[in-house]
Tab-separated table of C-alpha atoms in Angstrom:
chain	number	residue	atom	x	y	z
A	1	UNK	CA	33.229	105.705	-37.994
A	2	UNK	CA	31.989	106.366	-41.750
A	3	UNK	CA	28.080	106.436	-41.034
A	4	UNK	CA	24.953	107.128	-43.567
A	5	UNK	CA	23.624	110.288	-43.350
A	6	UNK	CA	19.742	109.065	-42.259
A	7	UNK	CA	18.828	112.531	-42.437
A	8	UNK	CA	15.319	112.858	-44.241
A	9	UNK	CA	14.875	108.843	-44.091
A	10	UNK	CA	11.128	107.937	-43.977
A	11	UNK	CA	10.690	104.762	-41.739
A	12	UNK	CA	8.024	102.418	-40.240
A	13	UNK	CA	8.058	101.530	-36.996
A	14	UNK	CA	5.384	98.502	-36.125
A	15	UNK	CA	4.786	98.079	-32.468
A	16	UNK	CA	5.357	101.364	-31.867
A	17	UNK	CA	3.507	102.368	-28.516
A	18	UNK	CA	5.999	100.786	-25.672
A	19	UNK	CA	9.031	98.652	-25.401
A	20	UNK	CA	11.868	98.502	-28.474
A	21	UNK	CA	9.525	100.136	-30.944
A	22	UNK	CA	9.540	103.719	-28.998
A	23	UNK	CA	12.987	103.445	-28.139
A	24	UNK	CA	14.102	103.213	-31.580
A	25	UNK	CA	11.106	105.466	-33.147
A	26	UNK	CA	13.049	108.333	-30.979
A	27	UNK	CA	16.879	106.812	-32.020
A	28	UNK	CA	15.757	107.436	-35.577
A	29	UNK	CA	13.746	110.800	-34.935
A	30	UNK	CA	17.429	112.215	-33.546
A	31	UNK	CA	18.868	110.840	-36.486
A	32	UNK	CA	17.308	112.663	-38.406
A	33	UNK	CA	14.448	110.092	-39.703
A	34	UNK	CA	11.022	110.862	-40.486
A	35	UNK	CA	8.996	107.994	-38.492
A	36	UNK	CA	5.258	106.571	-38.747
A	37	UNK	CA	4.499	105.280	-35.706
A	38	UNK	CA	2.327	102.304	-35.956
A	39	UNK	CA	0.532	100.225	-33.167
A	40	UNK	CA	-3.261	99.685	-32.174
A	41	UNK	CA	-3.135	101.568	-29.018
A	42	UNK	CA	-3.760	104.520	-30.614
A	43	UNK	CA	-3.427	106.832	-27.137
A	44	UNK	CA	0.054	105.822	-26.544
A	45	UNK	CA	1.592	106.374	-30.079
A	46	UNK	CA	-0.586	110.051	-30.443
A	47	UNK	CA	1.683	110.609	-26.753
A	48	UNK	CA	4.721	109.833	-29.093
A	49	UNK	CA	4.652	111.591	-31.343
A	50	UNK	CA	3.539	115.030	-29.668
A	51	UNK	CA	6.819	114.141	-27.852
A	52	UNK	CA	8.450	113.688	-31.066
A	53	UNK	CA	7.400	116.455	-33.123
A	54	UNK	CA	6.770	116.761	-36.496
A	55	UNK	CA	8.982	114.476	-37.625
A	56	UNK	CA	6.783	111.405	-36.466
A	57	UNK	CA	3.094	110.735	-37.809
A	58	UNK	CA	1.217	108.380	-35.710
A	59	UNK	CA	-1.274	105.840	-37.332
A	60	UNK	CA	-3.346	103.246	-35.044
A	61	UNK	CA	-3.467	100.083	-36.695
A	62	UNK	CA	-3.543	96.376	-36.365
A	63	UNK	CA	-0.481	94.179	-38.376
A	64	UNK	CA	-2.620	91.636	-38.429
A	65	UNK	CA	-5.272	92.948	-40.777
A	66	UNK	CA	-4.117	93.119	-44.020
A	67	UNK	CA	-6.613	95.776	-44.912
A	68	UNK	CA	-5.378	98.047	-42.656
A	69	UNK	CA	-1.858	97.373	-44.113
A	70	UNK	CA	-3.008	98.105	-47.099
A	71	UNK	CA	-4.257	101.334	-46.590
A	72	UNK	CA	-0.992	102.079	-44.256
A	73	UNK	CA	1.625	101.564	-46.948
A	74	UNK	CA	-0.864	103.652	-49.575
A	75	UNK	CA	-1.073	105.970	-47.286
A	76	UNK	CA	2.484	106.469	-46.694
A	77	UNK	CA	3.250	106.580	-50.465
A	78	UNK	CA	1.081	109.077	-51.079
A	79	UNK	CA	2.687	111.129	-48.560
A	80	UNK	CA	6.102	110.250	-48.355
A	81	UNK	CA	6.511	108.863	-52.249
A	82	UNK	CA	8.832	105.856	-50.895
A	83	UNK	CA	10.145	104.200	-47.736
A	84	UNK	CA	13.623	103.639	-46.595
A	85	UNK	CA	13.685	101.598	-43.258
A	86	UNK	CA	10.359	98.828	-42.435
A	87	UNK	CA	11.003	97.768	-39.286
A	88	UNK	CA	9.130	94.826	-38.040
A	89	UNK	CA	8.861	94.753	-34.108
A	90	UNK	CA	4.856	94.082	-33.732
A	91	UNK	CA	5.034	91.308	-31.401
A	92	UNK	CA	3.699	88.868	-28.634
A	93	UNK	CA	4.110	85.846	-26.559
A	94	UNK	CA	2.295	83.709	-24.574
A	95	UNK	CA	3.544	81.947	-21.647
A	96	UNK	CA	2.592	78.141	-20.725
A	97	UNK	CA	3.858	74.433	-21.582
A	98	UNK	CA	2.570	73.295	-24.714
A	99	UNK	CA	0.545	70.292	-23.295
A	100	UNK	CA	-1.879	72.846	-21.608
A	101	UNK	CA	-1.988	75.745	-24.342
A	102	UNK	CA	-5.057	76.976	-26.228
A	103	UNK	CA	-5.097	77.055	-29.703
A	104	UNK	CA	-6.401	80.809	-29.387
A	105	UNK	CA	-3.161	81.221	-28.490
A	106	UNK	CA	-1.447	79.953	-30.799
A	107	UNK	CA	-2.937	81.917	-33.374
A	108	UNK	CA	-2.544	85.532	-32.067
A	109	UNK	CA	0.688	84.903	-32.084
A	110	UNK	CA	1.300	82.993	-35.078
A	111	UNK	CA	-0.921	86.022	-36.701
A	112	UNK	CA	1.198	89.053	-35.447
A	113	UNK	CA	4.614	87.806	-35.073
A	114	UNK	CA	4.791	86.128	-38.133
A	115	UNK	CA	1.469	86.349	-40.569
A	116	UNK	CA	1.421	90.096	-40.175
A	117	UNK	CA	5.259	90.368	-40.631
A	118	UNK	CA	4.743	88.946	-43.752
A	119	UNK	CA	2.047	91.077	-44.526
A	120	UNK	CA	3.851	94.333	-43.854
A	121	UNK	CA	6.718	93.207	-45.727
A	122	UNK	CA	5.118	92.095	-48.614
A	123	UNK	CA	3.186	95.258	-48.685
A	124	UNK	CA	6.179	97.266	-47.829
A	125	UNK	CA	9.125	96.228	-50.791
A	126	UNK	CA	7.501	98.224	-53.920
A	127	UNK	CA	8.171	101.159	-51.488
A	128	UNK	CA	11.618	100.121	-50.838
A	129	UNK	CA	12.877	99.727	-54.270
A	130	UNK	CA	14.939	101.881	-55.832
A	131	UNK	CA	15.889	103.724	-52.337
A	132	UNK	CA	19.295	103.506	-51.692
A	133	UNK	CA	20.343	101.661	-48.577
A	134	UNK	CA	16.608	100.420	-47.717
A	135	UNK	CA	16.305	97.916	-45.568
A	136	UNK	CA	13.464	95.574	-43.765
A	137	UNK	CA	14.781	94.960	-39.950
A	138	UNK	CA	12.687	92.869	-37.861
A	139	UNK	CA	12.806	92.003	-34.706
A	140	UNK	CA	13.075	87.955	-33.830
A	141	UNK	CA	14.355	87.002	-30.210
A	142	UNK	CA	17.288	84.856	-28.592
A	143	UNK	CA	14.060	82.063	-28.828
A	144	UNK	CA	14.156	82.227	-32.882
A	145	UNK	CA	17.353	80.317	-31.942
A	146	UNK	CA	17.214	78.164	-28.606
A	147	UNK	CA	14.116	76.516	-27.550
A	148	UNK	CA	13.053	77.964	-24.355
A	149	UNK	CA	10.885	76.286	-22.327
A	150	UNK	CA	6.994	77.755	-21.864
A	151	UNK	CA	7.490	79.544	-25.770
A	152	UNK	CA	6.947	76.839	-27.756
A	153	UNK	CA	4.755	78.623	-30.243
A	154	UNK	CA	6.478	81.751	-29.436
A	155	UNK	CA	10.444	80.150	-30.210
A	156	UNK	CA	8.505	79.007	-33.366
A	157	UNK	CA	7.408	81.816	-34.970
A	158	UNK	CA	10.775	83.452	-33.697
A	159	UNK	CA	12.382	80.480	-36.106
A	160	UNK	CA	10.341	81.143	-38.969
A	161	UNK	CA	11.187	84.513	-38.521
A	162	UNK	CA	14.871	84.108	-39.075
A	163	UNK	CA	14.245	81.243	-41.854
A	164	UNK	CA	12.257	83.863	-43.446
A	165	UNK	CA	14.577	86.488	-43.720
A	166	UNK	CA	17.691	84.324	-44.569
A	167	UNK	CA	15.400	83.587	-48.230
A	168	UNK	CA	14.093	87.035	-48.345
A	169	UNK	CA	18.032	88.429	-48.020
A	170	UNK	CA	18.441	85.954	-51.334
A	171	UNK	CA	15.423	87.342	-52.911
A	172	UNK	CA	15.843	90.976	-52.575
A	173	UNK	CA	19.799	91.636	-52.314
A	174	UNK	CA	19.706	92.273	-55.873
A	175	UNK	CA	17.554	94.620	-55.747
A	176	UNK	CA	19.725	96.187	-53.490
A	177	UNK	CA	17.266	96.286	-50.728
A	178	UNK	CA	18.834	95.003	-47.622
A	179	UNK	CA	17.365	92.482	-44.753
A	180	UNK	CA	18.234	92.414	-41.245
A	181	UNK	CA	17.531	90.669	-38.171
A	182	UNK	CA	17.745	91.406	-34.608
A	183	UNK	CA	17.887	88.771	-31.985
A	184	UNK	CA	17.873	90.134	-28.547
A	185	UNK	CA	17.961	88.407	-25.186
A	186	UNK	CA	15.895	89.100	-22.191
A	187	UNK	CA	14.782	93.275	-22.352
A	188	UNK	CA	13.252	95.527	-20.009
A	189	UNK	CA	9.948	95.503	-21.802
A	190	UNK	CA	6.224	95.177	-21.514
A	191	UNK	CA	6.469	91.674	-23.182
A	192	UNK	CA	5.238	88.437	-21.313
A	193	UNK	CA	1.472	87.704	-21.922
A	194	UNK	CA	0.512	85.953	-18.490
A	195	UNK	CA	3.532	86.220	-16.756
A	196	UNK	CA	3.618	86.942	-13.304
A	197	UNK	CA	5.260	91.045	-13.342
A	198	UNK	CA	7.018	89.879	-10.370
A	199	UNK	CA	8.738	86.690	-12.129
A	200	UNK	CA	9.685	88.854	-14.853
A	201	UNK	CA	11.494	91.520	-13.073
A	202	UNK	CA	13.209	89.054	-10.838
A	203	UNK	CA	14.953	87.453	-14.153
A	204	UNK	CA	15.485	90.611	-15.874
A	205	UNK	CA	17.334	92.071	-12.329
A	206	UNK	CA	19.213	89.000	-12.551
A	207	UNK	CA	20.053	89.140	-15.863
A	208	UNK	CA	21.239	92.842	-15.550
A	209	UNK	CA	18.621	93.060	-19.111
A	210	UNK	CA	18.632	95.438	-22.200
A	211	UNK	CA	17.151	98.035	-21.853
A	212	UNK	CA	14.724	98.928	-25.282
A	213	UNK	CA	17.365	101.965	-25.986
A	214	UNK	CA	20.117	98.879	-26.639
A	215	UNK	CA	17.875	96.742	-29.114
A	216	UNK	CA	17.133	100.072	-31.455
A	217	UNK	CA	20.873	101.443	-31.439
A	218	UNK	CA	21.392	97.878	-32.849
A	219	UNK	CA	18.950	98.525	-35.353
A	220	UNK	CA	20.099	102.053	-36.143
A	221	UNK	CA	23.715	100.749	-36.200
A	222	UNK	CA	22.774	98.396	-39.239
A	223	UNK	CA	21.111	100.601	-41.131
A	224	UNK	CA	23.436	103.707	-40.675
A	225	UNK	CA	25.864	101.708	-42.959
A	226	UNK	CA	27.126	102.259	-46.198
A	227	UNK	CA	24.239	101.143	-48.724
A	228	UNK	CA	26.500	98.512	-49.947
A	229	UNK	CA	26.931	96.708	-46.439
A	230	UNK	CA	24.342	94.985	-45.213
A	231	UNK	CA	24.518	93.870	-41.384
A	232	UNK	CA	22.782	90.643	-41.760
A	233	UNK	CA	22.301	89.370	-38.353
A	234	UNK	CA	22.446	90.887	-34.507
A	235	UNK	CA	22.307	88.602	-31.740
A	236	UNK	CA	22.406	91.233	-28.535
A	237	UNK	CA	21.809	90.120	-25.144
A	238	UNK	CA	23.067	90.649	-21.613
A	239	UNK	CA	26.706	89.938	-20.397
A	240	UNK	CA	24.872	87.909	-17.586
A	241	UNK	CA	22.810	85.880	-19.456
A	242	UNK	CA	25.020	82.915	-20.492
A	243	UNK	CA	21.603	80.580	-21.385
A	244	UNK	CA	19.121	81.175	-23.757
């Protein structure tokens, strides 16, 4: 297959410290990308990137601060001068039925998965502009299509997520900036706020899951194209999992 070079690519990677975000931070480091690694645990994304090298600069930070945006996207401007690849994967859920949530709830999840995607992207695009084949990927879930029962608030903000990008495709394809989403299914991840560990790795055996190495060569996949072709949409999930 014809591929894009991503040698010398500069990318952010939110949600960096576990999961889909350090899967794919090390995809793109082998390809040749130059990664920031962002996430608040600061411990876990220093261990990155001494494993990574010095291809990938590590800064602790919380999406959901737009201060702290701020000063990440100036910050990689002034050493990078651009940005080819934002991709959104800061995320969380909460487990419970709706009739006996918290509102507490509701907003840390509201506020990372989609306020502080917005944030980040909105902060990211001057940096994007005029790169050829730049792209915003972000990360929304089998849930930002199917209701699931117990994510309520979560399959909503997974919606908005893909409403959001559908507009933002419209917005900024003349620009020739391109925007992707990635929809996986259940994943061997850290993911599932109050759910039992046990319950989770029961359904994940079952399911045969993703691992977080599938979800990021989906991601490097779309932006590997051709700058002309944008892959608009990834819906990945396990053979075994024939329900959302």
């Amino acid at each position: 297959m014809k591929m894009q070079d991503l040698t010398g690519k500069i990318a952010v990677v939110t949600g960096a410290s576990s999961g889909i975000g350090a899967a794919a931070a090390r995809l793109l480091v082998a390809e040749g990308v130059r990664v920031v690694l962002v996430a608040r645990r600061r411990e876990r994304i220093d261990a990155l990137a001494a494993e990574l090298g010095d291809s990938a600069t590590p800064i602790a930070m919380d999406v959901t601060d737009a201060g702290q945006v701020e000063a990440l996207f100036s910050r990689v401007r002034e050493t990078f001068g651009g940005l080819d690849l934002l991709f959104n994967n800061a995320g969380l859920g909460v487990f419970g039925d709706f009739a006996n949530s918290e509102p507490a709830d509701w907003r840390r999840m509201i506020d990372t998965n989609l306020l502080g995607l917005l944030t980040c992207t909105r902060t990211a695009i001057p940096l994007l502009r005029g790169r050829a084949g730049a792209m915003i990927a972000s990360v929304s879930s089998t849930g930002g299509r199917y209701g699931v029962e117990g994510w309520s608030v979560y399959c909503a903000t997974k919606y908005a997520v893909v409403g959001f990008h559908e507009t933002l495709r419209k917005e900024l394809g003349a620009d020739g900036i391109r925007v992707s989403v990635i929809e996986p299914g259940a994943v061997w991840t850290e993911f599932g706020h109050n759910v039992p560990a046990e319950a989770l790795r029961d359904r994940r055996q079952s399911l045969d899951a993703l691992t977080p190495e599938d979800v990021a060569q989906a991601l490097v996949y779309a932006f590997a194209q051709h700058p002309r072709v944008l892959v608009q949409e990834i819906l990945v999930r396990p053979v075994r999992q024939v329900a959302p």
